[in-house]
PDB file of C-alpha atoms in Angstrom:
ATOM      1  CA  UNK A 183      24.238 146.379 121.711  1.00 42.00           C
ATOM      2  CA  UNK A 184      23.208 142.800 121.990  1.00 48.00           C
ATOM      3  CA  UNK A 185      26.876 141.559 122.173  1.00 46.00           C
ATOM      4  CA  UNK A 186      27.593 144.055 124.909  1.00 46.00           C
ATOM      5  CA  UNK A 187      24.495 143.110 126.866  1.00 43.00           C
ATOM      6  CA  UNK A 188      25.194 139.353 126.529  1.00 44.00           C
ATOM      7  CA  UNK A 189      28.729 139.816 127.780  1.00 45.00           C
ATOM      8  CA  UNK A 190      27.556 141.887 130.748  1.00 42.00           C
ATOM      9  CA  UNK A 191      24.881 139.308 131.650  1.00 42.00           C
ATOM     10  CA  UNK A 192      27.229 136.382 131.390  1.00 46.00           C
ATOM     11  CA  UNK A 193      29.883 137.948 133.583  1.00 44.00           C
ATOM     12  CA  UNK A 194      28.164 140.085 136.189  1.00 42.00           C
ATOM     13  CA  UNK A 195      26.206 139.066 139.244  1.00 48.00           C
ATOM     14  CA  UNK A 196      23.820 141.967 138.572  1.00 50.00           C
ATOM     15  CA  UNK A 197      23.073 142.275 134.858  1.00 75.00           C
ATOM     16  CA  UNK A 198      22.708 145.591 133.117  1.00 83.00           C
ATOM     17  CA  UNK A 199      19.054 146.492 132.753  1.00 81.00           C
ATOM     18  CA  UNK A 200      18.879 146.955 129.010  1.00 80.00           C
ATOM     19  CA  UNK A 201      17.454 150.201 127.594  1.00 82.00           C
ATOM     20  CA  UNK A 202      14.421 149.518 125.364  1.00 85.00           C
ATOM     21  CA  UNK A 203      14.256 152.650 123.205  1.00 88.00           C
ATOM     22  CA  UNK A 204      16.826 153.259 120.373  1.00 92.00           C
ATOM     23  CA  UNK A 205      17.710 156.677 121.889  1.00 90.00           C
ATOM     24  CA  UNK A 206      18.328 155.079 125.256  1.00 89.00           C
ATOM     25  CA  UNK A 207      20.476 152.346 123.705  1.00 92.00           C
ATOM     26  CA  UNK A 208      22.488 155.068 121.901  1.00 95.00           C
ATOM     27  CA  UNK A 209      22.964 156.933 125.249  1.00 94.00           C
ATOM     28  CA  UNK A 210      23.983 153.665 126.968  1.00 95.00           C
ATOM     29  CA  UNK A 211      26.683 153.172 124.329  1.00 95.00           C
ATOM     30  CA  UNK A 212      27.886 156.748 124.935  1.00 97.00           C
ATOM     31  CA  UNK A 213      28.065 155.906 128.647  1.00 97.00           C
ATOM     32  CA  UNK A 214      30.085 152.753 127.929  1.00 97.00           C
ATOM     33  CA  UNK A 215      32.456 154.551 125.471  1.00 97.00           C
ATOM     34  CA  UNK A 216      32.821 157.440 128.000  1.00 98.00           C
ATOM     35  CA  UNK A 217      33.486 154.956 130.760  1.00 97.00           C
ATOM     36  CA  UNK A 218      36.317 153.308 128.807  1.00 97.00           C
ATOM     37  CA  UNK A 219      37.890 156.823 128.124  1.00 97.00           C
ATOM     38  CA  UNK A 220      37.488 158.001 131.781  1.00 97.00           C
ATOM     39  CA  UNK A 221      38.993 154.723 132.992  1.00 96.00           C
ATOM     40  CA  UNK A 222      41.812 154.913 130.490  1.00 96.00           C
ATOM     41  CA  UNK A 223      42.624 158.620 131.248  1.00 96.00           C
ATOM     42  CA  UNK A 224      41.960 158.728 135.080  1.00 95.00           C
ATOM     43  CA  UNK A 225      42.138 155.153 136.301  1.00 93.00           C
ATOM     44  CA  UNK A 226      39.627 153.733 138.779  1.00 92.00           C
ATOM     45  CA  UNK A 227      40.082 156.680 141.150  1.00 93.00           C
ATOM     46  CA  UNK A 228      38.752 159.021 138.422  1.00 95.00           C
ATOM     47  CA  UNK A 229      36.127 156.579 137.245  1.00 96.00           C
ATOM     48  CA  UNK A 230      33.088 158.196 138.868  1.00 96.00           C
ATOM     49  CA  UNK A 231      29.513 158.309 137.893  1.00 96.00           C
ATOM     50  CA  UNK A 232      29.655 162.115 137.756  1.00 97.00           C
ATOM     51  CA  UNK A 233      32.678 162.034 135.447  1.00 97.00           C
ATOM     52  CA  UNK A 234      30.951 159.477 133.156  1.00 97.00           C
ATOM     53  CA  UNK A 235      27.775 161.479 133.134  1.00 97.00           C
ATOM     54  CA  UNK A 236      29.665 164.547 132.067  1.00 97.00           C
ATOM     55  CA  UNK A 237      31.565 162.753 129.325  1.00 97.00           C
ATOM     56  CA  UNK A 238      28.471 160.901 128.009  1.00 97.00           C
ATOM     57  CA  UNK A 239      26.080 163.833 128.508  1.00 97.00           C
ATOM     58  CA  UNK A 240      23.580 161.864 130.503  1.00 97.00           C
ATOM     59  CA  UNK A 241      21.991 162.379 133.883  1.00 96.00           C
ATOM     60  CA  UNK A 242      23.020 160.114 136.820  1.00 97.00           C
ATOM     61  CA  UNK A 243      19.463 158.732 136.930  1.00 96.00           C
ATOM     62  CA  UNK A 244      20.020 157.287 133.441  1.00 95.00           C
ATOM     63  CA  UNK A 245      22.963 155.217 134.725  1.00 96.00           C
ATOM     64  CA  UNK A 246      21.204 154.141 137.921  1.00 95.00           C
ATOM     65  CA  UNK A 247      18.254 153.000 135.768  1.00 93.00           C
ATOM     66  CA  UNK A 248      20.730 150.491 134.253  1.00 94.00           C
ATOM     67  CA  UNK A 249      23.032 149.464 137.096  1.00 94.00           C
ATOM     68  CA  UNK A 250      22.894 149.637 140.846  1.00 92.00           C
ATOM     69  CA  UNK A 251      26.198 151.550 141.269  1.00 91.00           C
ATOM     70  CA  UNK A 252      29.818 152.221 140.395  1.00 93.00           C
ATOM     71  CA  UNK A 253      30.906 148.582 140.558  1.00 91.00           C
ATOM     72  CA  UNK A 254      28.244 147.316 138.278  1.00 93.00           C
ATOM     73  CA  UNK A 255      28.934 150.268 135.916  1.00 95.00           C
ATOM     74  CA  UNK A 256      32.724 149.462 136.032  1.00 95.00           C
ATOM     75  CA  UNK A 257      32.010 145.819 135.121  1.00 93.00           C
ATOM     76  CA  UNK A 258      29.849 146.860 132.116  1.00 95.00           C
ATOM     77  CA  UNK A 259      32.496 149.264 130.964  1.00 95.00           C
ATOM     78  CA  UNK A 260      35.157 146.692 131.492  1.00 94.00           C
ATOM     79  CA  UNK A 261      33.261 144.200 129.262  1.00 93.00           C
ATOM     80  CA  UNK A 262      32.803 147.009 126.740  1.00 94.00           C
ATOM     81  CA  UNK A 263      36.487 147.758 126.681  1.00 93.00           C
ATOM     82  CA  UNK A 264      37.501 144.168 126.394  1.00 91.00           C
ATOM     83  CA  UNK A 265      35.115 143.789 123.496  1.00 89.00           C
ATOM     84  CA  UNK A 266      37.012 146.502 121.743  1.00 88.00           C
ATOM     85  CA  UNK A 267      40.273 144.714 122.372  1.00 86.00           C
ATOM     86  CA  UNK A 268      38.886 141.478 121.094  1.00 82.00           C
ATOM     87  CA  UNK A 269      37.442 143.137 117.972  1.00 81.00           C
ATOM     88  CA  UNK A 270      41.052 143.914 116.954  1.00 76.00           C
ATOM     89  CA  UNK A 271      42.029 140.248 117.210  1.00 75.00           C
ATOM     90  CA  UNK A 272      40.468 139.444 113.781  1.00 74.00           C
ATOM     91  CA  UNK A 273      43.749 140.075 111.970  1.00 71.00           C
ATOM     92  CA  UNK A 274      45.502 137.464 114.102  1.00 73.00           C
ATOM     93  CA  UNK A 275      42.707 134.919 113.307  1.00 75.00           C
ATOM     94  CA  UNK A 276      42.967 135.415 109.428  1.00 76.00           C
ATOM     95  CA  UNK A 277      44.431 132.098 108.169  1.00 75.00           C
ATOM     96  CA  UNK A 278      45.469 133.496 104.761  1.00 81.00           C
ATOM     97  CA  UNK A 279      47.768 136.064 106.401  1.00 78.00           C
ATOM     98  CA  UNK A 280      50.082 133.327 107.779  1.00 77.00           C
ATOM     99  CA  UNK A 281      50.472 130.989 104.830  1.00 79.00           C
ATOM    100  CA  UNK A 282      53.978 130.360 103.535  1.00 81.00           C
ATOM    101  CA  UNK A 283      55.823 132.192 106.373  1.00 81.00           C
ATOM    102  CA  UNK A 284      59.087 130.729 107.713  1.00 80.00           C
ATOM    103  CA  UNK A 285      59.308 130.126 111.361  1.00 77.00           C
ATOM    104  CA  UNK A 286      61.045 133.361 112.376  1.00 79.00           C
ATOM    105  CA  UNK A 287      58.970 135.478 110.104  1.00 83.00           C
ATOM    106  CA  UNK A 288      55.757 133.953 111.500  1.00 80.00           C
ATOM    107  CA  UNK A 289      56.860 134.452 115.074  1.00 78.00           C
ATOM    108  CA  UNK A 290      57.867 138.070 114.395  1.00 81.00           C
ATOM    109  CA  UNK A 291      54.575 138.866 112.506  1.00 82.00           C
ATOM    110  CA  UNK A 292      52.391 137.192 115.030  1.00 80.00           C
ATOM    111  CA  UNK A 293      54.110 138.877 118.040  1.00 79.00           C
ATOM    112  CA  UNK A 294      53.925 142.191 116.197  1.00 83.00           C
ATOM    113  CA  UNK A 295      50.209 141.717 115.673  1.00 80.00           C
ATOM    114  CA  UNK A 296      49.670 140.961 119.455  1.00 78.00           C
ATOM    115  CA  UNK A 297      51.885 143.920 120.318  1.00 82.00           C
ATOM    116  CA  UNK A 298      49.738 146.213 118.033  1.00 85.00           C
ATOM    117  CA  UNK A 299      46.625 145.119 119.945  1.00 82.00           C
ATOM    118  CA  UNK A 300      48.226 145.837 123.275  1.00 83.00           C
ATOM    119  CA  UNK A 301      49.585 149.229 122.132  1.00 88.00           C
ATOM    120  CA  UNK A 302      46.217 150.306 120.692  1.00 89.00           C
ATOM    121  CA  UNK A 303      44.512 149.550 124.020  1.00 90.00           C
ATOM    122  CA  UNK A 304      47.426 150.237 126.382  1.00 91.00           C
ATOM    123  CA  UNK A 305      45.727 152.922 128.494  1.00 94.00           C
ATOM    124  CA  UNK A 306      42.656 150.865 129.082  1.00 94.00           C
ATOM    125  CA  UNK A 307      44.554 147.653 129.748  1.00 91.00           C
ATOM    126  CA  UNK A 308      46.979 149.357 132.130  1.00 91.00           C
ATOM    127  CA  UNK A 309      44.017 150.570 134.148  1.00 92.00           C
ATOM    128  CA  UNK A 310      42.278 147.170 134.369  1.00 90.00           C
ATOM    129  CA  UNK A 311      45.599 145.385 135.141  1.00 88.00           C
ATOM    130  CA  UNK A 312      45.989 147.676 138.069  1.00 90.00           C
ATOM    131  CA  UNK A 313      42.490 147.120 139.204  1.00 90.00           C
ATOM    132  CA  UNK A 314      42.759 143.296 138.853  1.00 88.00           C
ATOM    133  CA  UNK A 315      45.251 143.189 141.755  1.00 87.00           C
ATOM    134  CA  UNK A 316      42.563 144.305 144.119  1.00 89.00           C
ATOM    135  CA  UNK A 317      39.313 142.950 142.377  1.00 89.00           C
ATOM    136  CA  UNK A 318      39.178 139.100 142.201  1.00 91.00           C
ATOM    137  CA  UNK A 319      36.318 139.173 139.686  1.00 89.00           C
ATOM    138  CA  UNK A 320      38.369 141.374 137.278  1.00 90.00           C
ATOM    139  CA  UNK A 321      41.418 139.188 137.840  1.00 90.00           C
ATOM    140  CA  UNK A 322      39.440 136.059 137.002  1.00 91.00           C
ATOM    141  CA  UNK A 323      37.867 137.592 133.945  1.00 89.00           C
ATOM    142  CA  UNK A 324      41.274 138.924 132.792  1.00 87.00           C
ATOM    143  CA  UNK A 325      42.849 135.554 133.033  1.00 86.00           C
ATOM    144  CA  UNK A 326      39.942 134.061 131.003  1.00 88.00           C
ATOM    145  CA  UNK A 327      40.250 136.659 128.362  1.00 85.00           C
ATOM    146  CA  UNK A 328      43.987 136.438 128.159  1.00 81.00           C
ATOM    147  CA  UNK A 329      43.668 132.680 127.526  1.00 80.00           C
ATOM    148  CA  UNK A 330      41.087 133.320 124.834  1.00 80.00           C
ATOM    149  CA  UNK A 331      43.322 135.958 123.292  1.00 77.00           C
ATOM    150  CA  UNK A 332      46.407 133.782 123.503  1.00 77.00           C
ATOM    151  CA  UNK A 333      44.759 130.720 121.890  1.00 77.00           C
ATOM    152  CA  UNK A 334      44.776 131.909 118.273  1.00 74.00           C
ATOM    153  CA  UNK A 335      48.410 133.125 118.728  1.00 72.00           C
ATOM    154  CA  UNK A 336      49.551 129.794 119.973  1.00 73.00           C
ATOM    155  CA  UNK A 337      47.563 128.039 117.221  1.00 74.00           C
ATOM    156  CA  UNK A 338      49.126 130.223 114.525  1.00 72.00           C
ATOM    157  CA  UNK A 339      52.634 129.434 115.860  1.00 73.00           C
ATOM    158  CA  UNK A 340      51.826 125.869 116.155  1.00 70.00           C
ATOM    159  CA  UNK A 341      52.441 125.533 112.451  1.00 71.00           C
ATOM    160  CA  UNK A 342      56.125 125.931 113.075  1.00 72.00           C
ATOM    161  CA  UNK A 343      56.392 124.177 116.428  1.00 71.00           C
ATOM    162  CA  UNK A 344      58.681 121.456 114.917  1.00 72.00           C
ATOM    163  CA  UNK A 345      61.183 124.238 113.946  1.00 70.00           C
ATOM    164  CA  UNK A 346      61.329 125.905 117.362  1.00 67.00           C
ATOM    165  CA  UNK A 347      64.239 124.982 119.548  1.00 69.00           C
ATOM    166  CA  UNK A 348      62.299 124.735 122.733  1.00 67.00           C
ATOM    167  CA  UNK A 349      61.232 121.555 124.685  1.00 72.00           C
ATOM    168  CA  UNK A 350      57.643 122.827 125.020  1.00 72.00           C
ATOM    169  CA  UNK A 351      56.838 125.085 121.992  1.00 65.00           C
ATOM    170  CA  UNK A 352      53.254 125.912 123.127  1.00 65.00           C
ATOM    171  CA  UNK A 353      54.603 127.132 126.434  1.00 71.00           C
ATOM    172  CA  UNK A 354      57.201 129.280 124.575  1.00 68.00           C
ATOM    173  CA  UNK A 355      54.368 130.695 122.419  1.00 67.00           C
ATOM    174  CA  UNK A 356      52.173 131.476 125.397  1.00 65.00           C
ATOM    175  CA  UNK A 357      55.223 133.294 126.973  1.00 64.00           C
ATOM    176  CA  UNK A 358      55.689 135.324 123.805  1.00 63.00           C
ATOM    177  CA  UNK A 359      51.975 136.411 123.866  1.00 60.00           C
ATOM    178  CA  UNK A 360      52.503 137.922 127.321  1.00 59.00           C
ATOM    179  CA  UNK A 361      55.658 138.697 129.178  1.00 51.00           C
ATOM    180  CA  UNK A 362      57.977 137.923 126.413  1.00 46.00           C
ATOM    181  CA  UNK A 363      56.207 140.084 123.917  1.00 45.00           C
ATOM    182  CA  UNK A 364      58.448 143.147 124.448  1.00 41.00           C
ATOM    183  CA  UNK A 365      61.515 141.245 123.392  1.00 39.00           C
ATOM    184  CA  UNK A 366      60.000 140.407 119.994  1.00 37.00           C
ATOM    185  CA  UNK A 367      57.589 143.293 119.090  1.00 37.00           C
ATOM    186  CA  UNK A 368      59.802 146.283 119.824  1.00 36.00           C
TER     187      UNK A 368
END
Protein backbone atom coordinates (compact mmCIF):
# COMPACT_ATOMS: atom_id res chain seq x y z
CA UNK A 1 0.00 0.00 0.00
CA UNK A 2 2.74 2.47 0.94
CA UNK A 3 4.42 2.16 -2.48
CA UNK A 4 1.13 2.77 -4.25
CA UNK A 5 0.34 5.74 -2.01
CA UNK A 6 3.79 7.28 -2.46
CA UNK A 7 3.54 6.92 -6.24
CA UNK A 8 0.12 8.57 -6.23
CA UNK A 9 1.27 11.44 -4.02
CA UNK A 10 4.39 12.12 -6.09
CA UNK A 11 2.57 12.28 -9.37
CA UNK A 12 -0.90 13.69 -8.82
CA UNK A 13 -1.96 17.20 -8.01
CA UNK A 14 -4.60 15.86 -5.60
CA UNK A 15 -3.19 12.97 -3.58
CA UNK A 16 -5.24 9.94 -2.71
CA UNK A 17 -6.62 10.20 0.78
CA UNK A 18 -5.20 7.08 2.36
CA UNK A 19 -7.53 4.63 4.06
CA UNK A 20 -6.49 4.06 7.67
CA UNK A 21 -8.06 0.74 8.54
CA UNK A 22 -6.79 -2.58 7.20
CA UNK A 23 -10.20 -3.45 5.74
CA UNK A 24 -10.35 -0.10 3.95
CA UNK A 25 -6.80 -0.51 2.60
CA UNK A 26 -7.77 -3.93 1.26
CA UNK A 27 -10.89 -2.44 -0.35
CA UNK A 28 -8.80 0.33 -1.92
CA UNK A 29 -6.45 -2.26 -3.41
CA UNK A 30 -9.52 -4.03 -4.85
CA UNK A 31 -10.55 -0.69 -6.37
CA UNK A 32 -7.11 -0.19 -7.93
CA UNK A 33 -6.98 -3.76 -9.24
CA UNK A 34 -10.52 -3.47 -10.60
CA UNK A 35 -9.62 -0.12 -12.17
CA UNK A 36 -6.70 -1.68 -14.05
CA UNK A 37 -8.97 -4.48 -15.30
CA UNK A 38 -11.79 -2.12 -16.32
CA UNK A 39 -9.33 0.16 -18.10
CA UNK A 40 -7.68 -2.82 -19.80
CA UNK A 41 -10.99 -4.31 -20.93
CA UNK A 42 -13.11 -1.24 -21.69
CA UNK A 43 -10.65 1.62 -22.21
CA UNK A 44 -11.18 5.07 -20.77
CA UNK A 45 -14.74 5.22 -22.12
CA UNK A 46 -15.70 2.24 -19.96
CA UNK A 47 -13.63 3.43 -17.02
CA UNK A 48 -16.47 4.69 -14.85
CA UNK A 49 -16.80 4.92 -11.12
CA UNK A 50 -19.93 2.74 -11.36
CA UNK A 51 -18.04 0.03 -13.30
CA UNK A 52 -15.18 0.05 -10.83
CA UNK A 53 -17.55 -0.03 -7.85
CA UNK A 54 -19.27 -3.11 -9.32
CA UNK A 55 -15.96 -4.84 -10.04
CA UNK A 56 -14.44 -4.02 -6.64
CA UNK A 57 -17.67 -4.51 -4.67
CA UNK A 58 -17.52 -1.10 -3.01
CA UNK A 59 -19.95 1.80 -2.77
CA UNK A 60 -19.26 5.00 -4.75
CA UNK A 61 -18.89 6.87 -1.45
CA UNK A 62 -15.84 4.73 -0.68
CA UNK A 63 -14.11 5.99 -3.83
CA UNK A 64 -15.16 9.60 -3.29
CA UNK A 65 -13.73 9.39 0.24
CA UNK A 66 -10.34 8.73 -1.39
CA UNK A 67 -10.37 10.87 -4.56
CA UNK A 68 -12.35 13.82 -5.88
CA UNK A 69 -13.52 12.21 -9.12
CA UNK A 70 -12.83 10.07 -12.15
CA UNK A 71 -9.63 11.86 -13.20
CA UNK A 72 -8.00 11.43 -9.79
CA UNK A 73 -9.14 7.81 -9.67
CA UNK A 74 -7.75 7.25 -13.15
CA UNK A 75 -4.35 8.64 -12.13
CA UNK A 76 -4.26 6.40 -9.04
CA UNK A 77 -5.21 3.38 -11.18
CA UNK A 78 -2.63 4.39 -13.79
CA UNK A 79 0.12 4.47 -11.15
CA UNK A 80 -1.04 1.12 -9.79
CA UNK A 81 -0.97 -0.43 -13.25
CA UNK A 82 2.45 1.01 -14.00
CA UNK A 83 3.72 -0.37 -10.68
CA UNK A 84 2.66 -3.83 -11.93
CA UNK A 85 4.57 -3.31 -15.17
CA UNK A 86 7.64 -2.13 -13.29
CA UNK A 87 7.50 -5.10 -10.90
CA UNK A 88 8.08 -7.40 -13.87
CA UNK A 89 11.24 -5.55 -14.75
CA UNK A 90 13.26 -7.34 -12.06
CA UNK A 91 14.31 -10.08 -14.50
CA UNK A 92 15.93 -7.49 -16.77
CA UNK A 93 17.82 -6.02 -13.82
CA UNK A 94 19.32 -9.35 -12.68
CA UNK A 95 23.04 -9.04 -13.49
CA UNK A 96 23.77 -12.78 -13.25
CA UNK A 97 21.35 -13.56 -16.07
CA UNK A 98 23.39 -11.72 -18.69
CA UNK A 99 26.95 -12.84 -17.88
CA UNK A 100 28.87 -14.56 -20.67
CA UNK A 101 26.40 -13.90 -23.48
CA UNK A 102 27.63 -13.07 -26.95
CA UNK A 103 26.38 -9.81 -28.48
CA UNK A 104 23.58 -11.28 -30.60
CA UNK A 105 22.45 -13.61 -27.83
CA UNK A 106 22.37 -10.73 -25.34
CA UNK A 107 20.39 -8.48 -27.68
CA UNK A 108 17.89 -11.26 -28.40
CA UNK A 109 17.49 -12.23 -24.73
CA UNK A 110 17.12 -8.64 -23.50
CA UNK A 111 14.63 -7.68 -26.23
CA UNK A 112 12.71 -10.87 -25.54
CA UNK A 113 12.52 -9.91 -21.86
CA UNK A 114 11.24 -6.41 -22.72
CA UNK A 115 8.75 -7.96 -25.15
CA UNK A 116 7.48 -10.27 -22.42
CA UNK A 117 6.78 -7.29 -20.15
CA UNK A 118 4.87 -5.54 -22.93
CA UNK A 119 2.89 -8.67 -23.84
CA UNK A 120 1.98 -9.36 -20.18
CA UNK A 121 0.59 -5.84 -19.84
CA UNK A 122 -0.53 -5.18 -23.41
CA UNK A 123 -4.20 -4.45 -22.71
CA UNK A 124 -3.40 -1.97 -19.95
CA UNK A 125 -0.57 -0.32 -21.88
CA UNK A 126 -2.68 -0.04 -25.03
CA UNK A 127 -5.34 1.85 -23.07
CA UNK A 128 -2.92 4.27 -21.44
CA UNK A 129 -1.08 4.92 -24.70
CA UNK A 130 -4.38 5.90 -26.29
CA UNK A 131 -5.21 8.15 -23.34
CA UNK A 132 -1.76 9.77 -23.42
CA UNK A 133 -2.58 11.37 -26.78
CA UNK A 134 -5.19 13.55 -25.08
CA UNK A 135 -3.91 13.75 -21.51
CA UNK A 136 -0.62 15.69 -21.22
CA UNK A 137 -0.05 14.49 -17.64
CA UNK A 138 -0.30 10.84 -18.68
CA UNK A 139 1.92 11.54 -21.68
CA UNK A 140 4.58 13.14 -19.45
CA UNK A 141 4.42 10.32 -16.91
CA UNK A 142 4.57 7.74 -19.68
CA UNK A 143 7.68 9.34 -21.15
CA UNK A 144 9.31 9.36 -17.72
CA UNK A 145 8.40 5.72 -17.05
CA UNK A 146 9.56 4.64 -20.48
CA UNK A 147 12.95 6.25 -19.83
CA UNK A 148 13.15 4.46 -16.47
CA UNK A 149 12.21 1.15 -18.08
CA UNK A 150 14.60 1.67 -20.97
CA UNK A 151 17.64 2.50 -18.79
CA UNK A 152 18.39 -1.04 -17.49
CA UNK A 153 17.89 -2.41 -21.01
CA UNK A 154 20.36 0.06 -22.52
CA UNK A 155 22.74 -0.60 -19.64
CA UNK A 156 22.62 -4.39 -20.20
CA UNK A 157 23.30 -4.01 -23.89
CA UNK A 158 26.07 -1.51 -23.15
CA UNK A 159 28.25 -4.51 -22.34
CA UNK A 160 28.42 -5.32 -26.04
CA UNK A 161 28.36 -1.78 -27.45
CA UNK A 162 31.83 -2.21 -28.95
CA UNK A 163 30.55 -5.19 -30.99
CA UNK A 164 27.49 -3.42 -32.39
CA UNK A 165 27.80 -2.07 -35.90
CA UNK A 166 26.06 1.22 -35.23
CA UNK A 167 27.49 4.74 -34.91
CA UNK A 168 25.51 5.34 -31.68
CA UNK A 169 24.94 2.00 -29.88
CA UNK A 170 22.91 3.50 -26.98
CA UNK A 171 20.53 5.12 -29.50
CA UNK A 172 20.17 1.76 -31.27
CA UNK A 173 19.47 0.06 -27.93
CA UNK A 174 16.83 2.67 -27.04
CA UNK A 175 15.22 2.04 -30.42
CA UNK A 176 15.17 -1.70 -29.71
CA UNK A 177 13.44 -1.12 -26.38
CA UNK A 178 10.55 0.62 -28.13
CA UNK A 179 9.61 0.79 -31.81
CA UNK A 180 12.21 -1.71 -32.97
CA UNK A 181 11.21 -4.34 -30.45
CA UNK A 182 8.80 -6.18 -32.71
CA UNK A 183 11.60 -6.88 -35.20
CA UNK A 184 13.63 -8.72 -32.54
CA UNK A 185 11.18 -10.25 -30.06
CA UNK A 186 8.77 -11.91 -32.48
